[in-house]
Short mmCIF file of C-alpha atoms in Angstrom, two decimals:
data_model
loop_
_atom_site.label_atom_id
_atom_site.label_comp_id
_atom_site.label_asym_id
_atom_site.label_seq_id
_atom_site.Cartn_x
_atom_site.Cartn_y
_atom_site.Cartn_z
CA MET A 1 0.00 0.00 0.00
CA THR A 2 1.25 3.48 -0.86
CA THR A 3 0.14 6.66 0.82
CA ALA A 4 0.27 10.18 -0.55
CA ALA A 5 0.13 12.52 2.40
CA VAL A 6 -0.81 16.10 1.66
CA PRO A 7 1.58 18.82 2.94
CA ASP A 8 0.51 20.80 5.96
CA GLY A 9 0.91 24.16 4.25
CA GLN A 10 4.26 25.05 5.80
CA ARG A 11 6.08 25.88 2.60
CA GLY A 12 8.24 28.72 1.43
CA ASP A 13 6.87 31.86 -0.12
CA GLU A 14 8.09 30.84 -3.57
CA ASP A 15 6.25 27.49 -3.48
CA ASP A 16 3.17 29.19 -2.07
CA ARG A 17 3.14 31.75 -4.88
CA GLY A 18 3.60 28.96 -7.42
CA GLY A 19 0.63 27.09 -5.96
CA LEU A 20 -1.49 30.22 -6.04
CA ARG A 21 -0.64 30.80 -9.69
CA ALA A 22 -1.65 27.20 -10.42
CA ALA A 23 -4.93 27.79 -8.60
CA LEU A 24 -5.59 30.92 -10.65
CA GLY A 25 -4.98 28.86 -13.74
CA GLY A 26 -7.77 26.53 -12.58
CA LEU A 27 -10.49 29.13 -13.04
CA THR A 28 -13.39 27.65 -14.96
CA THR A 29 -15.22 29.43 -17.79
CA ARG A 30 -17.76 30.65 -15.27
CA GLY A 31 -15.06 31.97 -12.96
CA ARG A 32 -13.24 33.75 -15.79
CA SER A 33 -16.52 35.24 -16.97
CA PHE A 34 -17.32 36.56 -13.49
CA LEU A 35 -13.83 38.01 -13.17
CA ALA A 36 -14.00 39.68 -16.59
CA ALA A 37 -17.47 41.03 -15.91
CA GLY A 38 -16.36 42.42 -12.56
CA VAL A 39 -13.33 44.17 -14.07
CA ALA A 40 -15.47 45.58 -16.87
CA ALA A 41 -18.13 46.82 -14.42
CA ALA A 42 -15.48 48.44 -12.22
CA ALA A 43 -13.96 50.21 -15.24
CA CYS A 44 -17.35 51.47 -16.39
CA ALA A 45 -18.19 52.65 -12.86
CA TYR A 46 -14.94 54.60 -12.75
CA VAL A 47 -15.62 56.23 -16.11
CA LEU A 48 -19.30 56.97 -15.43
CA GLY A 49 -18.85 57.76 -11.76
CA GLN A 50 -21.43 55.18 -10.63
CA ALA A 51 -20.66 53.95 -7.09
CA ASP A 52 -23.37 51.27 -7.14
CA LEU A 53 -21.98 49.78 -10.35
CA LEU A 54 -18.52 49.73 -8.73
CA ARG A 55 -19.86 47.68 -5.84
CA VAL A 56 -21.40 45.17 -8.27
CA GLY A 57 -18.13 44.98 -10.19
CA LEU A 58 -16.11 44.36 -7.05
CA LEU A 59 -18.52 41.60 -5.99
CA LEU A 60 -18.30 39.90 -9.37
CA ALA A 61 -14.48 40.08 -9.43
CA THR A 62 -13.97 39.11 -5.80
CA LEU A 63 -16.15 35.98 -5.77
CA PRO A 64 -13.95 33.84 -8.11
CA LEU A 65 -10.80 35.10 -6.33
CA ILE A 66 -12.18 33.99 -2.98
CA CYS A 67 -12.99 30.58 -4.45
CA VAL A 68 -9.42 30.32 -5.76
CA LEU A 69 -8.01 31.18 -2.35
CA VAL A 70 -10.22 28.61 -0.60
CA LEU A 71 -9.22 25.84 -3.02
CA HIS A 72 -5.59 26.89 -2.75
CA ARG A 73 -5.72 26.20 0.98
CA THR A 74 -7.83 23.05 0.57
CA ARG A 75 -5.18 21.38 -1.60
CA TYR A 76 -3.01 20.83 1.48
CA ARG A 77 -5.66 19.00 3.48
CA VAL A 78 -6.59 15.87 1.58
CA ALA A 79 -4.63 12.60 1.83
CA ALA A 80 -4.88 9.53 -0.38
CA SER A 81 -3.68 5.94 -0.21
CA ARG A 82 -3.75 3.06 -2.69
CA ARG A 83 -3.77 -0.67 -2.01
CA LEU A 84 -3.06 -3.15 -4.80
CA THR A 85 -4.16 -6.77 -4.25
CA PRO A 86 -2.29 -8.79 -5.36
CA GLN A 87 0.80 -7.02 -6.65
CA ARG A 88 1.77 -9.96 -8.87
CA VAL A 89 -0.83 -11.65 -11.11
CA GLU A 90 -0.75 -13.98 -14.10
CA ALA A 91 -1.59 -12.63 -17.52
CA GLY A 92 -5.35 -12.68 -17.99
CA SER A 93 -6.07 -12.44 -14.25
CA GLU A 94 -7.48 -9.46 -12.40
CA ALA A 95 -6.07 -7.36 -9.61
CA ARG A 96 -8.07 -5.08 -7.33
CA VAL A 97 -7.05 -1.51 -6.61
CA GLN A 98 -8.54 0.17 -3.57
CA LEU A 99 -8.33 3.96 -3.15
CA ARG A 100 -8.89 5.70 0.16
CA MET A 101 -9.41 9.44 0.48
CA GLU A 102 -9.13 11.11 3.88
CA ASN A 103 -10.06 14.65 4.80
CA VAL A 104 -7.39 15.64 7.31
CA SER A 105 -8.65 19.20 7.75
CA LYS A 106 -11.18 20.57 10.21
CA LEU A 107 -13.58 21.67 7.48
CA PRO A 108 -15.73 19.52 5.17
CA THR A 109 -14.77 19.30 1.53
CA GLY A 110 -16.87 20.01 -1.49
CA LEU A 111 -17.34 17.72 -4.45
CA LEU A 112 -14.24 15.60 -5.17
CA MET A 113 -13.48 14.00 -8.52
CA LEU A 114 -10.81 11.27 -8.64
CA GLN A 115 -8.90 9.91 -11.60
CA ASP A 116 -6.15 7.30 -11.38
CA HIS A 117 -3.58 7.01 -14.15
CA VAL A 118 -3.60 3.49 -15.59
CA PRO A 119 -1.70 2.24 -18.68
CA TYR A 120 -4.01 1.56 -21.59
CA MET A 121 -3.08 -2.15 -21.50
CA LEU A 122 -4.87 -2.42 -18.16
CA GLY A 123 -8.08 -0.77 -19.31
CA PRO A 124 -9.66 2.71 -19.24
CA ARG A 125 -8.73 5.25 -16.62
CA PRO A 126 -11.04 4.92 -13.62
CA ARG A 127 -12.94 8.03 -12.56
CA PHE A 128 -14.96 8.55 -9.38
CA VAL A 129 -17.06 11.36 -7.93
CA LEU A 130 -17.17 11.74 -4.15
CA ASP A 131 -19.76 13.81 -2.34
CA ARG A 132 -18.99 16.04 0.59
CA VAL A 133 -16.43 14.49 2.97
CA GLU A 134 -16.80 15.58 6.56
CA ALA A 135 -13.85 16.71 8.66
CA GLY A 136 -11.70 13.69 9.46
CA GLY A 137 -13.91 11.52 7.25
CA ARG A 138 -12.83 8.81 4.83
CA ARG A 139 -14.14 7.50 1.53
CA GLU A 140 -13.08 4.30 -0.23
CA VAL A 141 -13.56 3.29 -3.86
CA SER A 142 -12.09 0.42 -5.84
CA TYR A 143 -11.63 -0.76 -9.39
CA ARG A 144 -10.12 -3.75 -11.17
CA VAL A 145 -7.32 -3.99 -13.72
CA ARG A 146 -6.48 -6.81 -16.09
CA SER A 147 -3.86 -7.40 -18.76
CA ASP A 148 -3.33 -10.14 -21.31
CA LEU A 149 0.25 -8.98 -21.74
CA ARG A 150 2.96 -9.63 -19.20
CA GLY A 151 5.08 -6.78 -17.88
CA ARG A 152 5.43 -4.24 -15.09
CA PHE A 153 2.81 -1.50 -15.18
CA PRO A 154 2.79 1.65 -13.03
CA LEU A 155 -0.48 2.66 -11.38
CA GLY A 156 -0.72 6.35 -10.59
CA PRO A 157 -0.23 9.03 -9.76
CA LEU A 158 -3.73 9.69 -8.49
CA GLN A 159 -5.30 12.95 -9.59
CA LEU A 160 -7.80 14.81 -7.45
CA ARG A 161 -10.00 17.58 -8.84
CA LEU A 162 -11.47 20.02 -6.33
CA ASN A 163 -14.40 22.27 -7.14
CA ASP A 164 -15.84 25.13 -5.17
CA PRO A 165 -19.62 25.20 -4.53
CA PHE A 166 -20.14 27.96 -7.14
CA GLY A 167 -18.18 26.22 -9.89
CA MET A 168 -15.78 29.13 -10.22
CA CYS A 169 -12.53 27.19 -9.90
CA GLU A 170 -11.37 23.66 -10.52
CA LEU A 171 -8.01 22.61 -9.08
CA THR A 172 -6.24 19.44 -10.20
CA ARG A 173 -3.88 17.90 -7.67
CA SER A 174 -1.54 15.03 -8.58
CA PHE A 175 -0.23 12.88 -5.77
CA SER A 176 3.31 11.61 -6.04
CA ALA A 177 2.87 8.00 -4.87
CA TYR A 178 2.30 5.15 -7.30
CA ASP A 179 2.24 1.34 -7.30
CA THR A 180 3.57 -1.22 -9.73
CA LEU A 181 1.53 -4.17 -10.97
CA THR A 182 3.63 -7.11 -12.15
CA VAL A 183 1.90 -9.32 -14.71
CA VAL A 184 3.77 -12.62 -14.95
CA PRO A 185 3.39 -15.22 -17.73
CA ARG A 186 0.58 -17.74 -17.62
CA THR A 187 1.53 -21.10 -16.15
CA GLU A 188 0.14 -24.56 -16.76
CA ALA A 189 -0.20 -27.30 -14.20
CA LEU A 190 2.09 -30.10 -15.39
CA PRO A 191 1.49 -33.81 -14.77
CA PRO A 192 3.71 -35.56 -12.18
CA VAL A 193 5.52 -37.78 -14.67
CA LYS A 194 8.98 -39.24 -14.06
CA LEU A 195 11.88 -40.11 -16.25
CA VAL A 196 13.47 -43.51 -15.93
CA GLY A 197 16.24 -43.43 -13.37
CA GLU A 198 14.93 -40.65 -11.19
CA ALA A 199 16.66 -40.57 -7.85
CA SER A 200 14.69 -41.27 -4.72
CA GLY A 201 15.01 -39.79 -1.26
CA TYR A 202 13.69 -36.69 0.44
CA GLY A 203 10.86 -35.27 -1.66
CA ASP A 204 10.90 -35.83 -5.40
CA GLY A 205 14.11 -33.97 -6.02
CA GLN A 206 16.32 -34.84 -3.06
CA GLN A 207 19.53 -36.86 -3.10
CA ARG A 208 21.79 -37.62 -0.18
CA SER A 209 25.57 -37.71 -0.03
CA LEU A 210 27.43 -39.22 2.92
CA ALA A 211 30.46 -37.52 4.37
CA LEU A 212 33.70 -39.49 4.40
CA ALA A 213 34.49 -41.37 7.60
CA GLY A 214 38.02 -40.07 8.19
CA ASP A 215 38.55 -37.30 10.74
CA ASP A 216 40.24 -35.15 8.13
CA ASP A 217 37.15 -35.36 5.91
CA ILE A 218 34.53 -34.59 8.55
CA ILE A 219 32.53 -31.40 7.94
CA PRO A 220 31.35 -30.27 11.39
CA ARG A 221 28.52 -27.88 12.08
CA ALA A 222 27.22 -26.11 15.17
CA TYR A 223 25.21 -28.16 17.63
CA ARG A 224 21.45 -27.82 17.32
CA HIS A 225 18.83 -28.66 19.90
CA GLY A 226 17.87 -32.30 19.48
CA ASP A 227 21.15 -33.49 17.94
CA ASP A 228 22.48 -36.81 19.18
CA LEU A 229 25.31 -36.18 21.66
CA ARG A 230 27.12 -39.20 20.27
CA ARG A 231 27.77 -37.13 17.13
CA VAL A 232 29.70 -34.43 19.00
CA HIS A 233 33.11 -33.88 17.41
CA TRP A 234 35.33 -32.92 20.32
CA ARG A 235 38.33 -31.84 18.28
CA SER A 236 36.27 -29.26 16.37
CA THR A 237 34.54 -28.24 19.60
CA ALA A 238 37.90 -27.43 21.16
CA ARG A 239 39.02 -25.62 18.04
CA TYR A 240 35.95 -23.39 17.55
CA GLY A 241 35.08 -22.93 21.22
CA GLU A 242 31.48 -24.12 20.79
CA LEU A 243 29.79 -27.48 20.64
CA MET A 244 30.18 -29.00 17.15
CA VAL A 245 28.67 -32.19 15.70
CA ARG A 246 29.57 -34.39 12.76
CA ARG A 247 27.65 -33.75 9.58
CA GLU A 248 27.48 -37.43 8.69
CA GLU A 249 24.72 -37.10 6.15
CA GLN A 250 24.38 -34.02 4.01
CA PRO A 251 21.14 -33.48 2.11
CA GLN A 252 21.56 -32.32 -1.45
CA ARG A 253 18.60 -31.19 -3.54
CA ALA A 254 18.42 -32.39 -7.10
CA ARG A 255 19.00 -29.60 -9.57
CA CYS A 256 17.14 -28.34 -12.59
CA THR A 257 18.16 -25.64 -15.05
CA VAL A 258 15.53 -24.06 -17.30
CA LEU A 259 17.06 -22.55 -20.43
CA LEU A 260 15.05 -19.90 -22.29
CA ASP A 261 16.11 -18.86 -25.78
CA THR A 262 15.23 -15.17 -26.24
CA ARG A 263 17.10 -14.42 -29.47
CA ARG A 264 15.12 -12.13 -31.73
CA ILE A 265 16.25 -13.98 -34.84
CA ALA A 266 14.87 -17.24 -33.41
CA TYR A 267 11.24 -16.11 -33.32
CA GLN A 268 8.75 -14.58 -35.71
CA GLY A 269 5.56 -12.78 -34.86
CA SER A 270 4.47 -11.00 -31.71
CA GLY A 271 1.55 -10.78 -29.33
CA PRO A 272 0.20 -13.03 -26.58
CA ASP A 273 -0.26 -15.97 -29.00
CA SER A 274 3.21 -15.84 -30.55
CA ALA A 275 5.84 -18.55 -30.32
CA PHE A 276 8.03 -16.41 -28.08
CA GLU A 277 5.26 -15.86 -25.56
CA TRP A 278 4.58 -19.61 -25.55
CA ALA A 279 8.24 -20.24 -24.76
CA VAL A 280 8.20 -17.71 -21.90
CA SER A 281 5.01 -19.22 -20.50
CA GLY A 282 6.47 -22.72 -20.86
CA ALA A 283 9.61 -21.73 -18.98
CA ALA A 284 7.50 -20.24 -16.19
CA SER A 285 5.40 -23.42 -15.95
CA ALA A 286 8.49 -25.62 -15.79
CA LEU A 287 10.10 -23.46 -13.10
CA VAL A 288 7.03 -23.51 -10.87
CA HIS A 289 6.52 -27.24 -11.38
CA MET A 290 10.10 -28.19 -10.56
CA LEU A 291 10.15 -25.99 -7.45
CA GLU A 292 6.96 -27.65 -6.26
CA ARG A 293 8.61 -31.05 -6.75
CA GLY A 294 11.49 -30.07 -4.45
CA TYR A 295 14.20 -29.26 -6.99
CA ALA A 296 16.79 -26.53 -6.70
CA VAL A 297 16.02 -24.51 -9.81
CA ARG A 298 17.55 -21.69 -11.77
CA LEU A 299 16.64 -19.81 -14.94
CA VAL A 300 19.26 -19.23 -17.65
CA THR A 301 18.80 -17.24 -20.86
CA ASP A 302 20.82 -17.19 -24.06
CA THR A 303 22.54 -14.02 -22.82
CA GLY A 304 24.16 -16.03 -20.03
CA SER A 305 22.23 -14.36 -17.22
CA SER A 306 21.24 -16.64 -14.35
CA VAL A 307 18.35 -16.18 -11.92
CA PRO A 308 18.09 -16.21 -8.91
CA GLY A 309 21.81 -15.40 -8.87
CA GLU A 310 25.24 -16.66 -8.11
CA GLY A 311 24.83 -17.22 -4.36
CA THR A 312 24.53 -21.00 -4.66
CA GLU A 313 25.98 -21.52 -8.12
CA GLY A 314 22.97 -19.75 -9.50
CA PHE A 315 20.40 -22.18 -8.08
CA ALA A 316 17.58 -21.49 -5.66
CA GLY A 317 18.96 -22.58 -2.31
CA SER A 318 17.05 -24.16 0.55
CA ALA A 319 13.39 -25.06 0.49
CA GLN A 320 12.66 -22.07 2.72
CA ASP A 321 13.58 -19.56 0.02
CA SER A 322 11.88 -21.40 -2.83
CA ALA A 323 8.90 -19.04 -2.76
CA GLU A 324 11.17 -16.00 -2.85
CA SER A 325 13.24 -17.51 -5.67
CA ALA A 326 10.09 -18.37 -7.61
CA GLY A 327 8.90 -14.78 -7.28
CA LEU A 328 12.27 -13.48 -8.46
CA MET A 329 12.28 -15.73 -11.51
CA MET A 330 8.66 -14.91 -12.36
CA ASP A 331 9.42 -11.19 -12.07
CA THR A 332 12.31 -11.72 -14.49
CA LEU A 333 10.07 -13.54 -16.96
CA ALA A 334 7.46 -10.79 -16.64
CA VAL A 335 9.80 -8.31 -18.34
CA VAL A 336 12.06 -10.58 -20.41
CA ASP A 337 12.34 -9.43 -24.01
CA HIS A 338 14.13 -10.43 -27.16
CA SER A 339 17.90 -10.31 -27.09
CA GLU A 340 19.97 -9.16 -30.03
CA GLY A 341 22.42 -12.05 -29.73
CA GLY A 342 22.86 -14.50 -32.54
CA GLY A 343 23.87 -17.63 -30.63
CA LEU A 344 23.67 -19.71 -27.48
CA SER A 345 27.37 -19.69 -26.63
CA ARG A 346 26.94 -17.64 -23.46
CA ALA A 347 24.33 -20.04 -22.15
CA SER A 348 26.67 -22.91 -22.99
CA ASP A 349 29.41 -21.26 -20.94
CA VAL A 350 27.08 -21.09 -17.92
CA LEU A 351 26.46 -24.83 -18.24
CA ARG A 352 30.15 -25.62 -18.43
CA GLY A 353 30.28 -26.77 -14.79
CA GLY A 354 28.97 -30.22 -15.64
CA ASP A 355 26.83 -30.69 -12.50
CA GLU A 356 23.60 -29.15 -13.71
CA GLY A 357 21.18 -32.03 -13.02
CA LEU A 358 18.17 -31.84 -15.32
CA LEU A 359 18.16 -29.34 -18.19
CA VAL A 360 14.83 -28.18 -19.66
CA ALA A 361 15.26 -25.94 -22.71
CA PHE A 362 12.78 -23.83 -24.65
CA VAL A 363 14.45 -22.81 -27.90
CA GLY A 364 13.36 -21.13 -31.10
CA ASP A 365 14.67 -21.59 -34.63
CA LEU A 366 18.08 -23.27 -34.70
CA ASP A 367 20.52 -23.23 -37.56
CA GLU A 368 23.03 -26.02 -38.00
CA GLU A 369 25.70 -24.34 -35.88
CA GLN A 370 23.37 -23.53 -32.98
CA ALA A 371 21.85 -26.99 -33.09
CA ALA A 372 25.32 -28.52 -32.75
CA LEU A 373 26.12 -26.20 -29.86
CA THR A 374 22.86 -27.09 -28.13
CA ALA A 375 23.55 -30.77 -28.64
CA ARG A 376 26.88 -30.45 -26.82
CA MET A 377 25.13 -28.97 -23.77
CA ARG A 378 23.74 -32.44 -23.08
CA ASN A 379 27.20 -33.62 -22.02
CA ARG A 380 27.14 -31.22 -19.08
CA THR A 381 23.83 -32.31 -17.58
CA GLY A 382 22.27 -35.44 -16.15
CA ALA A 383 19.24 -35.41 -18.43
CA ALA A 384 18.05 -32.90 -21.01
CA VAL A 385 14.64 -32.11 -22.50
CA ALA A 386 14.18 -29.61 -25.33
CA PHE A 387 11.00 -28.02 -26.64
CA VAL A 388 11.81 -26.67 -30.10
CA LEU A 389 9.52 -24.01 -31.55
CA ASP A 390 9.40 -23.49 -35.31
CA SER A 391 8.12 -19.92 -35.34
CA GLY A 392 7.37 -20.16 -39.07
CA THR A 393 4.68 -22.76 -38.46
CA TRP A 394 3.22 -20.58 -35.71
CA LEU A 395 2.64 -17.87 -38.30
CA THR A 396 1.26 -20.08 -41.06
CA GLY A 397 -0.32 -22.84 -39.00
CA GLY A 398 1.23 -25.45 -41.28
CA ALA A 399 3.23 -28.59 -40.61
CA VAL A 400 6.63 -28.58 -38.95
CA ALA A 401 9.34 -27.93 -41.53
CA GLY A 402 11.79 -30.64 -42.48
CA ALA A 403 14.72 -28.58 -41.26
CA VAL A 404 13.20 -28.54 -37.78
CA GLU A 405 12.81 -32.33 -37.85
CA ASP A 406 16.49 -32.59 -38.75
CA ARG A 407 17.46 -30.40 -35.77
CA ILE A 408 15.32 -32.51 -33.44
CA ARG A 409 16.93 -35.68 -34.75
CA GLN A 410 20.35 -34.13 -34.18
CA LEU A 411 19.46 -33.31 -30.56
CA ARG A 412 18.07 -36.78 -29.93
CA GLU A 413 21.23 -38.39 -31.26
CA ALA A 414 23.16 -36.34 -28.69
CA GLY A 415 20.99 -37.68 -25.85
CA TRP A 416 18.31 -34.99 -25.69
CA THR A 417 14.62 -35.71 -25.32
CA ALA A 418 13.58 -33.26 -28.03
CA LEU A 419 10.05 -32.43 -29.15
CA ALA A 420 8.69 -30.04 -31.77
CA VAL A 421 6.07 -27.63 -30.48
CA PRO A 422 3.14 -27.16 -32.88
CA PRO A 423 1.10 -23.94 -32.81
CA ALA A 424 -1.07 -23.43 -29.70
CA ALA A 425 0.15 -26.71 -28.17
CA LYS A 426 -0.48 -27.53 -24.50
CA LEU A 427 2.70 -27.86 -22.52
CA ALA A 428 1.08 -30.43 -20.21
CA ASP A 429 0.54 -32.75 -23.19
CA LEU A 430 4.11 -32.27 -24.41
CA TRP A 431 5.39 -32.83 -20.88
CA GLN A 432 3.61 -36.18 -20.76
CA GLN A 433 4.83 -37.04 -24.24
CA ALA A 434 8.42 -36.19 -23.31
CA ALA A 435 8.29 -38.70 -20.46
CA GLY A 436 7.23 -41.40 -22.91
CA VAL A 437 9.94 -40.52 -25.39
CA ARG A 438 12.53 -40.58 -22.62
CA ALA A 439 11.37 -43.96 -21.38
CA GLU A 440 11.77 -45.41 -24.87
CA SER A 441 15.20 -43.92 -25.52
CA VAL A 442 16.80 -44.29 -22.07
CA ALA A 443 20.35 -45.63 -22.31
CA ALA A 444 23.18 -46.15 -19.87
CA ASP A 445 22.96 -42.62 -18.48
CA THR A 446 19.95 -42.61 -16.16
CA TYR A 447 21.11 -39.92 -13.71
CA GLY A 448 18.45 -37.81 -12.05
CA GLY A 449 15.06 -37.28 -13.54
CA TRP A 450 12.25 -34.85 -13.68
CA SER A 451 8.74 -34.83 -12.36
#
């Protein structure tokens, strides 16, 4: 929630004069007409020597000026706040925006007209009219926003229009606070399939590694309440000055890397139904699914960038920060755009470590060189699944081109489980199909798995 508190009027003379000039600029047609008529009547009274006409002229000219002065003071005494629920939504889903206006002065307000600035992708600008707000009173209004396009959209600033009871002056006040709505890609629920050879243990993505038995190889840790006292390592306790225990069994979460190809030359078309948007949505679905299955997950793009970061070799760490890591990766996918790179070499460099676990790739059009480079990535992972999008077929709606079939065959020969993605395909169906293809083609290497 953001709050725009109105100043208390303690400003310098220069700011005060600037605000008064802005208020004078807010005179309506009626106010300007009254002011002009008053000046004209006063001039005629001076020429003709009519005192009664002068009084009328002064009344006509003074009334709009008094209204301007009242509104000029009123602009400091209204506060506004905005609450956005939720702040992160999937494309096509709605978010609710609640506005609260508070009269912090000791006098009631007149008619208030509200307008919140909203990007056109989220719909028309909402407008509200509030009746008289008593001193210390509050009014709440709400509206909904929705976008079929992912991205980060600013909401605000909120504009408040104040009118005097005579309609002489209209003052527009813009608050400074704004909120940001993050629209993340749509995600699909994926079936809990498994590849042959998936490791068992804690959760669906947990492996265990035992520490070596020698004293020199023991990795001690601080004593925790409930630890078996028989595991106390006295040599380390004496060394560190606190009770230390042997870490005889060290949990290790299975890993998954999701590779997203964002090269501009690899995709054709644009819009929510384009091949690129399908790839982004597919990557988001895979990330959420693998985190739910207990994997340590990271997102890698063709530019070599890795999310959530380099803290734990780029992977989401413990299960406790999975939700935070998922939010970080979804925020990244909300604003990911085409890259100007021509190849996947930077992504290949990120995967050079060789202990990447499962690799799930969403790639666009591949030429012969990039297909060979992608094929070599398989040697650095335990298992690899590729969803290849032929953006040309997404534009024409035709059959998958022969060149794409050749690239898929090349990936499969290198050990990939590669599938072509037809237009408007469901990732859940392809996910199930990939498990069947993997079960048929499994060879000696059955490390890890995916679910």
